[in-house]
């Protein structure tokens, strides 16, 4: 059977892709940019990659095989709500036309529970996507989920930030809103279980875990799993704007996502039927067990995907390709060379663990101050960390950087800055062997200023670069 999943670099899509391949399916996965897609190892004969942007109409390649099942897993939670409904409809329409041209028999869509009359813009847009997909010349299976709990999911990481950092919380009243969280494992079970299951054709199902909880109870249960006692008090007068700022400054989310989450969290998201569980006989995982499973993955460095790695986590539009080539004209450049004091393998390992909890090897307090200042002006700061403590791939978020190139064979790591800047910045590391047999580390920071403000910014931070970049390079080189 041939399956076509979209969103293969996203939080759900990356995990679903791995499960599909492990089950032996032939897969053509859709990605917006092939360069930031790292395919699972060992499945070359089962996997093809189609580079496409569903924001634009597309013509499928003539050699693309017909598909039996397609998954629509494209969402825009981190984007501005302005024009979101039309944007999502256009994306769904382009996908529908592609699925029809490939003679698709079944389309499976994962959306959000949306029963109330007054919905947030994002939940309303997802209902619009459902209606657009139903127009297709194929069977549809629509799954609606509430909060998804798993290592790296947005809800998990936000609750983790709140519970682990704040022993006494004064919260907005929406923390009393009810929802039905579901484990990421159960979401994947459902997505796989409905494949060519005729009982699910042209049907819409709510999927959730075994418990209905308030957000407050979820935070308390999270604390219980982590052995943390937390006190939570509700403040009824906190406005949506203040609630958004509260989430933004305390958690790793960007401001746009915080606004959208606050609007959605005021809406009750509880399943109204459990038909699909009865059809598929899936054993549901409790909320506390889902949290424990997530930390099991984190502790073993087995986190497959994280919402932070989505390009939209930076809170601004991104064009991946335009940043791959580091400019030289009209730029300020800080270039330093260091002799390796350790083997290339040791230095590469050290370089591949940079950022996150490991830090930046030198003057970590300065990096933290820079991250704090970035948050104050609406940037991402350092709170995104990194998905895996040992591995790094193109497309990963790395604190307030984005990984553009991570090539261990060539000893090259290229990062692009996603902090708030009056310009653009790149940080590049190259491990090289010289003709005299001496191995070196070349470290280069490049800044392309935007106007006079950008130039003044560079001159103001240059004194710090003198010892910050020097110290970091020496530590990495050993």
Short mmCIF file of C-alpha atoms in Angstrom, two decimals:
data_model
loop_
_atom_site.label_atom_id
_atom_site.label_comp_id
_atom_site.label_asym_id
_atom_site.label_seq_id
_atom_site.Cartn_x
_atom_site.Cartn_y
_atom_site.Cartn_z
CA UNK A 1 0.00 0.00 0.00
CA UNK A 2 1.24 3.47 -0.91
CA UNK A 3 0.73 6.25 1.67
CA UNK A 4 1.28 10.01 1.32
CA UNK A 5 1.69 11.97 4.59
CA UNK A 6 2.05 15.76 4.66
CA UNK A 7 3.80 17.66 7.44
CA UNK A 8 6.58 15.07 7.58
CA UNK A 9 8.90 17.48 9.39
CA UNK A 10 6.24 18.43 11.95
CA UNK A 11 5.62 17.12 15.45
CA UNK A 12 2.96 14.55 14.50
CA UNK A 13 4.13 13.89 10.96
CA UNK A 14 7.67 12.93 11.90
CA UNK A 15 6.42 10.30 14.36
CA UNK A 16 3.73 9.01 12.03
CA UNK A 17 6.24 8.64 9.19
CA UNK A 18 8.48 6.44 11.31
CA UNK A 19 5.52 4.25 12.33
CA UNK A 20 4.33 3.89 8.72
CA UNK A 21 7.77 2.78 7.56
CA UNK A 22 8.15 0.35 10.44
CA UNK A 23 4.85 -1.24 9.43
CA UNK A 24 6.14 -1.82 5.91
CA UNK A 25 4.15 0.80 3.99
CA UNK A 26 5.52 2.41 0.84
CA UNK A 27 5.60 6.15 1.57
CA UNK A 28 5.88 9.38 -0.40
CA UNK A 29 6.20 12.13 2.18
CA UNK A 30 5.58 15.79 1.44
CA UNK A 31 8.02 18.36 2.81
CA UNK A 32 8.32 22.07 2.17
CA UNK A 33 12.10 21.91 1.99
CA UNK A 34 14.08 18.76 1.33
CA UNK A 35 17.23 20.19 2.93
CA UNK A 36 15.69 20.34 6.40
CA UNK A 37 14.27 16.82 6.18
CA UNK A 38 16.29 14.00 7.73
CA UNK A 39 14.77 10.66 6.62
CA UNK A 40 14.64 7.75 9.07
CA UNK A 41 17.63 5.44 8.63
CA UNK A 42 17.22 2.08 6.93
CA UNK A 43 14.09 2.70 4.83
CA UNK A 44 15.52 3.96 1.53
CA UNK A 45 13.64 1.38 -0.54
CA UNK A 46 10.28 2.36 1.03
CA UNK A 47 10.57 6.14 1.05
CA UNK A 48 10.29 8.88 -1.55
CA UNK A 49 10.31 12.61 -0.85
CA UNK A 50 8.12 15.16 -2.62
CA UNK A 51 9.21 18.77 -2.09
CA UNK A 52 6.12 20.95 -2.30
CA UNK A 53 4.54 24.01 -0.71
CA UNK A 54 0.78 23.66 -0.35
CA UNK A 55 0.43 27.43 -0.05
CA UNK A 56 0.75 27.44 -3.84
CA UNK A 57 -1.05 25.42 -6.55
CA UNK A 58 1.09 22.50 -7.68
CA UNK A 59 1.40 20.03 -10.50
CA UNK A 60 2.47 16.57 -9.27
CA UNK A 61 5.48 14.98 -11.02
CA UNK A 62 4.48 12.57 -13.77
CA UNK A 63 6.38 9.71 -12.13
CA UNK A 64 4.52 10.01 -8.81
CA UNK A 65 2.69 6.80 -7.98
CA UNK A 66 -1.04 6.71 -7.18
CA UNK A 67 -1.68 6.61 -3.43
CA UNK A 68 -4.15 4.61 -1.40
CA UNK A 69 -4.16 6.82 1.71
CA UNK A 70 -3.08 10.42 2.32
CA UNK A 71 -2.70 12.28 5.62
CA UNK A 72 -3.39 15.98 5.99
CA UNK A 73 -1.33 17.16 8.99
CA UNK A 74 -0.74 20.83 8.17
CA UNK A 75 -1.61 23.38 10.86
CA UNK A 76 -0.68 26.99 11.55
CA UNK A 77 -1.04 27.45 15.31
CA UNK A 78 2.05 29.65 15.62
CA UNK A 79 1.01 32.08 12.92
CA UNK A 80 -0.97 35.27 13.30
CA UNK A 81 -4.75 34.85 13.36
CA UNK A 82 -5.06 37.55 10.70
CA UNK A 83 -6.21 35.85 7.50
CA UNK A 84 -5.63 32.39 8.99
CA UNK A 85 -8.98 30.98 7.81
CA UNK A 86 -8.37 31.82 4.15
CA UNK A 87 -4.75 30.66 4.31
CA UNK A 88 -5.74 27.27 5.73
CA UNK A 89 -8.55 26.88 3.18
CA UNK A 90 -6.13 27.54 0.30
CA UNK A 91 -3.66 25.01 1.67
CA UNK A 92 -6.40 22.38 2.09
CA UNK A 93 -7.72 23.04 -1.42
CA UNK A 94 -4.30 22.55 -3.01
CA UNK A 95 -3.85 19.33 -1.04
CA UNK A 96 -7.31 18.09 -2.08
CA UNK A 97 -6.51 18.64 -5.76
CA UNK A 98 -3.22 16.77 -5.39
CA UNK A 99 -4.92 13.84 -3.63
CA UNK A 100 -7.56 13.64 -6.38
CA UNK A 101 -4.90 13.69 -9.12
CA UNK A 102 -3.16 10.77 -7.40
CA UNK A 103 -6.41 8.74 -7.29
CA UNK A 104 -6.35 8.73 -3.51
CA UNK A 105 -8.94 6.45 -1.91
CA UNK A 106 -8.92 7.85 1.65
CA UNK A 107 -7.78 11.10 3.27
CA UNK A 108 -7.17 11.19 7.01
CA UNK A 109 -7.19 14.59 8.72
CA UNK A 110 -6.16 15.37 12.28
CA UNK A 111 -7.84 18.53 13.54
CA UNK A 112 -9.09 19.91 16.83
CA UNK A 113 -12.25 19.28 18.88
CA UNK A 114 -14.66 22.07 18.00
CA UNK A 115 -18.20 21.74 19.37
CA UNK A 116 -18.97 25.15 20.82
CA UNK A 117 -20.67 27.88 18.79
CA UNK A 118 -18.07 30.52 19.63
CA UNK A 119 -14.67 29.18 18.58
CA UNK A 120 -11.22 30.71 18.41
CA UNK A 121 -10.00 31.64 14.93
CA UNK A 122 -7.77 28.56 14.80
CA UNK A 123 -10.44 26.06 15.83
CA UNK A 124 -12.88 27.68 13.40
CA UNK A 125 -10.32 27.47 10.59
CA UNK A 126 -9.83 23.77 11.25
CA UNK A 127 -13.56 23.18 10.85
CA UNK A 128 -13.29 25.01 7.53
CA UNK A 129 -10.50 22.64 6.48
CA UNK A 130 -12.75 19.68 7.27
CA UNK A 131 -15.44 21.01 4.94
CA UNK A 132 -12.92 21.64 2.16
CA UNK A 133 -11.53 18.08 2.37
CA UNK A 134 -15.04 16.62 2.30
CA UNK A 135 -15.45 18.04 -1.21
CA UNK A 136 -12.81 15.63 -2.51
CA UNK A 137 -13.40 12.59 -4.71
CA UNK A 138 -12.22 10.30 -1.92
CA UNK A 139 -13.37 8.97 1.43
CA UNK A 140 -12.52 11.16 4.43
CA UNK A 141 -11.75 10.19 8.01
CA UNK A 142 -11.58 13.18 10.33
CA UNK A 143 -10.06 12.88 13.79
CA UNK A 144 -10.49 15.70 16.29
CA UNK A 145 -8.10 15.84 19.24
CA UNK A 146 -7.72 18.14 22.20
CA UNK A 147 -4.34 18.59 23.93
CA UNK A 148 -1.71 16.08 22.81
CA UNK A 149 0.69 14.97 25.54
CA UNK A 150 4.14 13.72 24.59
CA UNK A 151 7.80 14.62 24.74
CA UNK A 152 8.28 17.74 22.67
CA UNK A 153 4.60 18.60 22.20
CA UNK A 154 3.66 22.27 22.66
CA UNK A 155 1.22 21.58 25.50
CA UNK A 156 3.66 19.30 27.31
CA UNK A 157 6.55 21.76 27.12
CA UNK A 158 4.40 24.74 28.16
CA UNK A 159 2.98 22.93 31.18
CA UNK A 160 6.48 21.70 32.00
CA UNK A 161 7.79 25.28 31.97
CA UNK A 162 5.00 26.45 34.26
CA UNK A 163 5.15 23.61 36.76
CA UNK A 164 8.92 23.21 37.04
CA UNK A 165 9.69 26.93 37.31
CA UNK A 166 6.90 28.35 39.48
CA UNK A 167 6.00 26.83 42.90
CA UNK A 168 3.13 29.31 43.47
CA UNK A 169 1.12 30.42 40.44
CA UNK A 170 -1.41 33.21 40.05
CA UNK A 171 -3.20 32.17 36.88
CA UNK A 172 -5.95 33.37 34.51
CA UNK A 173 -9.40 31.87 35.01
CA UNK A 174 -9.16 29.80 31.83
CA UNK A 175 -7.09 27.28 33.79
CA UNK A 176 -10.48 25.95 34.99
CA UNK A 177 -11.57 25.15 31.41
CA UNK A 178 -12.11 21.43 30.83
CA UNK A 179 -10.24 19.42 28.21
CA UNK A 180 -9.55 15.77 27.42
CA UNK A 181 -5.79 15.31 26.91
CA UNK A 182 -4.58 12.38 24.84
CA UNK A 183 -1.19 10.68 24.73
CA UNK A 184 0.83 11.04 21.53
CA UNK A 185 1.07 7.22 21.45
CA UNK A 186 -2.73 6.96 21.29
CA UNK A 187 -2.89 9.63 18.56
CA UNK A 188 -0.52 7.57 16.41
CA UNK A 189 -2.56 4.43 17.25
CA UNK A 190 -5.68 6.13 15.93
CA UNK A 191 -3.99 7.53 12.82
CA UNK A 192 -2.72 4.05 11.92
CA UNK A 193 -5.86 2.23 12.98
CA UNK A 194 -8.20 4.04 10.59
CA UNK A 195 -6.15 3.21 7.47
CA UNK A 196 -8.62 1.68 4.95
CA UNK A 197 -11.01 0.84 7.77
CA UNK A 198 -14.40 1.08 6.04
CA UNK A 199 -16.17 1.75 9.35
CA UNK A 200 -14.32 5.09 9.48
CA UNK A 201 -15.08 6.26 5.92
CA UNK A 202 -16.78 9.66 5.68
CA UNK A 203 -16.93 9.88 9.46
CA UNK A 204 -15.78 12.44 12.04
CA UNK A 205 -14.50 11.22 15.41
CA UNK A 206 -13.42 12.88 18.63
CA UNK A 207 -10.32 11.29 20.14
CA UNK A 208 -9.19 11.84 23.71
CA UNK A 209 -7.69 10.12 26.71
CA UNK A 210 -9.61 8.40 29.51
CA UNK A 211 -9.93 11.53 31.72
CA UNK A 212 -11.58 14.93 31.50
CA UNK A 213 -9.38 17.42 33.36
CA UNK A 214 -9.08 21.16 33.82
CA UNK A 215 -5.80 22.81 32.84
CA UNK A 216 -5.28 23.47 36.55
CA UNK A 217 -5.65 19.78 37.38
CA UNK A 218 -3.28 18.89 34.55
CA UNK A 219 -0.62 21.15 36.05
CA UNK A 220 -1.15 19.68 39.51
CA UNK A 221 -0.97 16.11 38.15
CA UNK A 222 2.17 17.02 36.19
CA UNK A 223 3.72 18.28 39.42
CA UNK A 224 2.69 15.08 41.19
CA UNK A 225 4.48 12.96 38.57
CA UNK A 226 7.60 15.09 38.98
CA UNK A 227 7.41 15.08 42.77
CA UNK A 228 6.65 18.81 42.91
CA UNK A 229 3.97 20.34 45.13
CA UNK A 230 2.41 23.37 43.48
CA UNK A 231 -0.10 25.99 44.63
CA UNK A 232 -2.34 27.53 41.95
CA UNK A 233 -4.59 30.54 42.52
CA UNK A 234 -6.98 31.91 39.92
CA UNK A 235 -7.23 35.61 39.11
CA UNK A 236 -10.61 36.29 37.41
CA UNK A 237 -9.71 39.78 36.15
CA UNK A 238 -6.68 38.81 34.02
CA UNK A 239 -7.38 39.94 30.44
CA UNK A 240 -6.56 37.85 27.36
CA UNK A 241 -3.66 40.21 26.59
CA UNK A 242 -2.22 39.82 30.10
CA UNK A 243 -2.77 36.06 29.87
CA UNK A 244 -0.80 35.98 26.62
CA UNK A 245 2.07 37.94 28.16
CA UNK A 246 1.97 35.63 31.18
CA UNK A 247 2.40 32.56 28.96
CA UNK A 248 4.99 34.26 26.77
CA UNK A 249 7.35 35.34 29.54
CA UNK A 250 7.13 32.15 31.61
CA UNK A 251 7.15 29.47 28.92
CA UNK A 252 9.11 28.73 25.75
CA UNK A 253 6.30 29.84 23.43
CA UNK A 254 6.47 32.87 21.15
CA UNK A 255 3.94 35.67 21.54
CA UNK A 256 1.80 34.78 18.50
CA UNK A 257 1.44 31.22 19.73
CA UNK A 258 0.65 32.47 23.24
CA UNK A 259 -2.20 34.64 21.89
CA UNK A 260 -3.65 31.74 19.91
CA UNK A 261 -3.35 29.33 22.83
CA UNK A 262 -5.12 31.71 25.21
CA UNK A 263 -8.00 32.11 22.76
CA UNK A 264 -8.26 28.34 22.30
CA UNK A 265 -7.88 27.50 26.00
CA UNK A 266 -11.05 29.43 26.80
CA UNK A 267 -12.99 26.89 24.73
CA UNK A 268 -13.95 23.55 26.31
CA UNK A 269 -12.53 20.65 24.29
CA UNK A 270 -14.12 17.40 25.49
CA UNK A 271 -15.05 14.35 23.41
CA UNK A 272 -18.77 13.85 22.84
CA UNK A 273 -18.51 10.23 21.76
CA UNK A 274 -16.06 7.36 22.03
CA UNK A 275 -17.09 5.44 18.91
CA UNK A 276 -13.63 5.18 17.45
CA UNK A 277 -12.18 3.66 20.58
CA UNK A 278 -14.93 1.04 20.46
CA UNK A 279 -14.23 0.36 16.77
CA UNK A 280 -10.44 0.08 17.11
CA UNK A 281 -10.29 -1.26 20.70
CA UNK A 282 -7.35 1.00 21.58
CA UNK A 283 -6.14 0.90 25.18
CA UNK A 284 -6.08 4.52 26.33
CA UNK A 285 -3.16 5.91 28.32
CA UNK A 286 -3.91 8.08 31.36
CA UNK A 287 -2.60 11.63 31.60
CA UNK A 288 -0.10 10.82 34.35
CA UNK A 289 1.18 7.80 32.45
CA UNK A 290 1.54 9.93 29.30
CA UNK A 291 3.67 12.42 31.26
CA UNK A 292 5.81 9.59 32.67
CA UNK A 293 6.26 8.12 29.17
CA UNK A 294 7.35 11.53 27.87
CA UNK A 295 10.03 11.90 30.53
CA UNK A 296 11.20 8.36 29.81
CA UNK A 297 11.92 9.46 26.22
CA UNK A 298 13.59 12.68 27.37
CA UNK A 299 15.88 10.92 29.83
CA UNK A 300 16.98 8.44 27.14
CA UNK A 301 17.53 11.18 24.52
CA UNK A 302 14.88 9.51 22.36
CA UNK A 303 12.69 12.51 21.57
CA UNK A 304 11.72 12.04 17.91
CA UNK A 305 10.17 15.46 17.27
CA UNK A 306 9.47 18.76 19.00
CA UNK A 307 7.09 21.62 18.25
CA UNK A 308 10.04 23.98 18.78
CA UNK A 309 11.63 22.67 15.58
CA UNK A 310 8.78 24.03 13.48
CA UNK A 311 9.96 27.10 11.56
CA UNK A 312 6.96 29.00 12.93
CA UNK A 313 8.29 28.60 16.50
CA UNK A 314 10.45 31.67 15.87
CA UNK A 315 7.31 33.78 15.57
CA UNK A 316 8.22 35.14 12.15
CA UNK A 317 8.05 34.07 8.53
CA UNK A 318 11.04 32.12 7.28
CA UNK A 319 12.45 31.33 3.87
CA UNK A 320 14.85 28.47 4.46
CA UNK A 321 16.70 28.57 1.15
CA UNK A 322 17.68 32.23 1.27
CA UNK A 323 19.74 31.71 4.44
CA UNK A 324 21.80 28.66 3.39
CA UNK A 325 24.41 30.77 1.58
CA UNK A 326 26.24 33.00 4.05
CA UNK A 327 26.72 36.46 2.51
CA UNK A 328 29.99 38.37 2.56
CA UNK A 329 29.20 41.68 0.86
CA UNK A 330 28.06 44.46 3.17
CA UNK A 331 28.62 42.31 6.26
CA UNK A 332 30.58 42.48 9.49
CA UNK A 333 32.61 39.29 10.01
CA UNK A 334 34.32 37.90 13.10
CA UNK A 335 36.58 35.06 11.94
CA UNK A 336 38.76 33.05 14.35
CA UNK A 337 40.92 29.95 13.92
CA UNK A 338 41.88 27.52 16.70
CA UNK A 339 44.24 24.56 16.73
CA UNK A 340 42.54 21.39 17.92
CA UNK A 341 43.77 20.18 21.28
CA UNK A 342 41.73 16.98 20.94
CA UNK A 343 40.93 14.58 18.11
CA UNK A 344 38.51 15.66 15.39
CA UNK A 345 35.99 13.12 16.68
CA UNK A 346 36.10 14.58 20.20
CA UNK A 347 35.75 18.16 18.97
CA UNK A 348 32.92 17.19 16.63
CA UNK A 349 31.08 15.51 19.50
CA UNK A 350 31.55 18.63 21.62
CA UNK A 351 30.30 20.83 18.80
CA UNK A 352 27.26 18.64 18.15
CA UNK A 353 26.20 19.04 21.81
CA UNK A 354 26.35 22.84 21.84
CA UNK A 355 23.42 24.83 23.26
CA UNK A 356 20.48 23.68 25.35
CA UNK A 357 21.41 22.42 28.80
CA UNK A 358 25.04 22.02 27.73
CA UNK A 359 25.28 25.72 27.07
CA UNK A 360 27.77 27.57 24.87
CA UNK A 361 30.93 26.49 26.71
CA UNK A 362 32.07 29.95 27.75
CA UNK A 363 30.52 32.90 29.65
CA UNK A 364 27.15 31.18 29.87
CA UNK A 365 25.84 34.07 31.96
CA UNK A 366 26.28 36.41 28.98
CA UNK A 367 24.31 34.06 26.74
CA UNK A 368 21.55 33.97 29.35
CA UNK A 369 21.46 37.76 29.57
CA UNK A 370 21.24 37.95 25.76
CA UNK A 371 18.38 35.46 25.82
CA UNK A 372 16.56 37.42 28.54
CA UNK A 373 16.91 40.68 26.61
CA UNK A 374 15.61 38.94 23.50
CA UNK A 375 12.48 37.84 25.38
CA UNK A 376 11.89 41.40 26.58
CA UNK A 377 11.65 42.64 23.00
CA UNK A 378 9.45 39.76 21.81
CA UNK A 379 12.07 37.25 20.68
CA UNK A 380 12.38 33.53 21.35
CA UNK A 381 15.20 33.77 23.90
CA UNK A 382 17.00 30.63 25.00
CA UNK A 383 13.97 28.70 26.19
CA UNK A 384 13.50 26.51 23.12
CA UNK A 385 16.71 24.65 24.00
CA UNK A 386 17.25 21.70 21.70
CA UNK A 387 15.24 18.55 20.95
CA UNK A 388 18.01 16.00 21.48
CA UNK A 389 21.06 16.45 23.71
CA UNK A 390 23.34 14.34 21.47
CA UNK A 391 22.07 14.65 17.91
CA UNK A 392 21.47 17.65 15.70
CA UNK A 393 19.85 17.92 12.27
CA UNK A 394 19.13 20.63 9.71
CA UNK A 395 15.92 22.41 10.65
CA UNK A 396 16.32 21.92 14.41
CA UNK A 397 15.83 24.83 16.76
CA UNK A 398 18.91 25.49 18.90
CA UNK A 399 18.13 28.09 21.58
CA UNK A 400 17.68 31.30 19.57
CA UNK A 401 19.36 29.81 16.48
CA UNK A 402 18.11 27.60 13.64
CA UNK A 403 20.33 24.81 12.32
CA UNK A 404 20.83 25.28 8.57
CA UNK A 405 23.65 22.77 7.99
CA UNK A 406 24.77 19.93 10.24
CA UNK A 407 27.22 17.78 8.27
CA UNK A 408 29.40 15.59 10.54
CA UNK A 409 31.21 14.13 7.51
CA UNK A 410 32.54 17.56 6.58
CA UNK A 411 32.73 18.80 10.17
CA UNK A 412 30.45 21.75 9.39
CA UNK A 413 27.74 23.35 11.51
CA UNK A 414 25.90 26.45 10.27
CA UNK A 415 23.40 28.34 12.45
CA UNK A 416 21.06 31.20 11.58
CA UNK A 417 19.94 33.68 14.26
CA UNK A 418 16.24 33.85 15.14
CA UNK A 419 16.61 36.36 17.96
CA UNK A 420 15.39 39.92 17.44
CA UNK A 421 18.12 41.78 15.54
CA UNK A 422 18.49 44.92 13.41
CA UNK A 423 19.83 42.67 10.67
CA UNK A 424 20.67 39.01 10.05
CA UNK A 425 23.31 36.84 11.69
CA UNK A 426 24.99 33.50 11.01
CA UNK A 427 27.35 31.45 13.18
CA UNK A 428 29.47 28.82 11.41
CA UNK A 429 31.93 26.17 12.59
CA UNK A 430 34.24 24.16 10.33
CA UNK A 431 36.71 21.45 11.40
CA UNK A 432 39.51 21.19 8.85
CA UNK A 433 42.81 19.39 8.27
CA UNK A 434 45.76 21.42 6.98
CA UNK A 435 48.59 20.27 4.74
CA UNK A 436 51.03 20.35 7.67
CA UNK A 437 48.88 17.77 9.45
CA UNK A 438 47.49 20.23 12.01
CA UNK A 439 43.72 20.10 12.54
CA UNK A 440 41.96 23.41 13.08
CA UNK A 441 38.53 24.78 14.00
CA UNK A 442 37.38 27.78 11.96
CA UNK A 443 34.68 29.77 13.71
CA UNK A 444 32.96 32.64 11.89
CA UNK A 445 30.20 35.01 12.97
CA UNK A 446 28.62 36.99 10.13
CA UNK A 447 26.25 39.93 10.61
CA UNK A 448 24.44 41.72 7.79
CA UNK A 449 23.19 45.01 9.32
CA UNK A 450 19.92 46.66 8.46
CA UNK A 451 20.49 50.39 8.28
CA UNK A 452 22.29 52.58 10.78
CA UNK A 453 20.68 50.77 13.72
CA UNK A 454 22.28 47.51 12.61
CA UNK A 455 25.73 49.06 12.37
CA UNK A 456 25.44 50.65 15.81
CA UNK A 457 24.31 47.30 17.19
CA UNK A 458 27.41 45.54 15.83
CA UNK A 459 29.78 48.16 17.22
CA UNK A 460 28.07 47.96 20.62
CA UNK A 461 28.44 44.16 20.93
CA UNK A 462 31.90 43.84 19.34
CA UNK A 463 33.74 44.32 22.68
CA UNK A 464 31.87 41.31 24.07
CA UNK A 465 32.70 39.23 20.97
CA UNK A 466 36.40 39.75 21.65
CA UNK A 467 36.38 37.42 24.64
CA UNK A 468 33.04 35.59 24.20
CA UNK A 469 33.80 34.11 20.75
CA UNK A 470 37.47 33.63 21.63
CA UNK A 471 36.64 31.72 24.81
CA UNK A 472 33.94 29.63 23.14
CA UNK A 473 36.19 28.64 20.24
CA UNK A 474 39.03 27.62 22.55
CA UNK A 475 36.74 25.49 24.70
CA UNK A 476 35.26 23.69 21.69
CA UNK A 477 38.68 23.10 20.14
CA UNK A 478 39.95 21.69 23.42
#
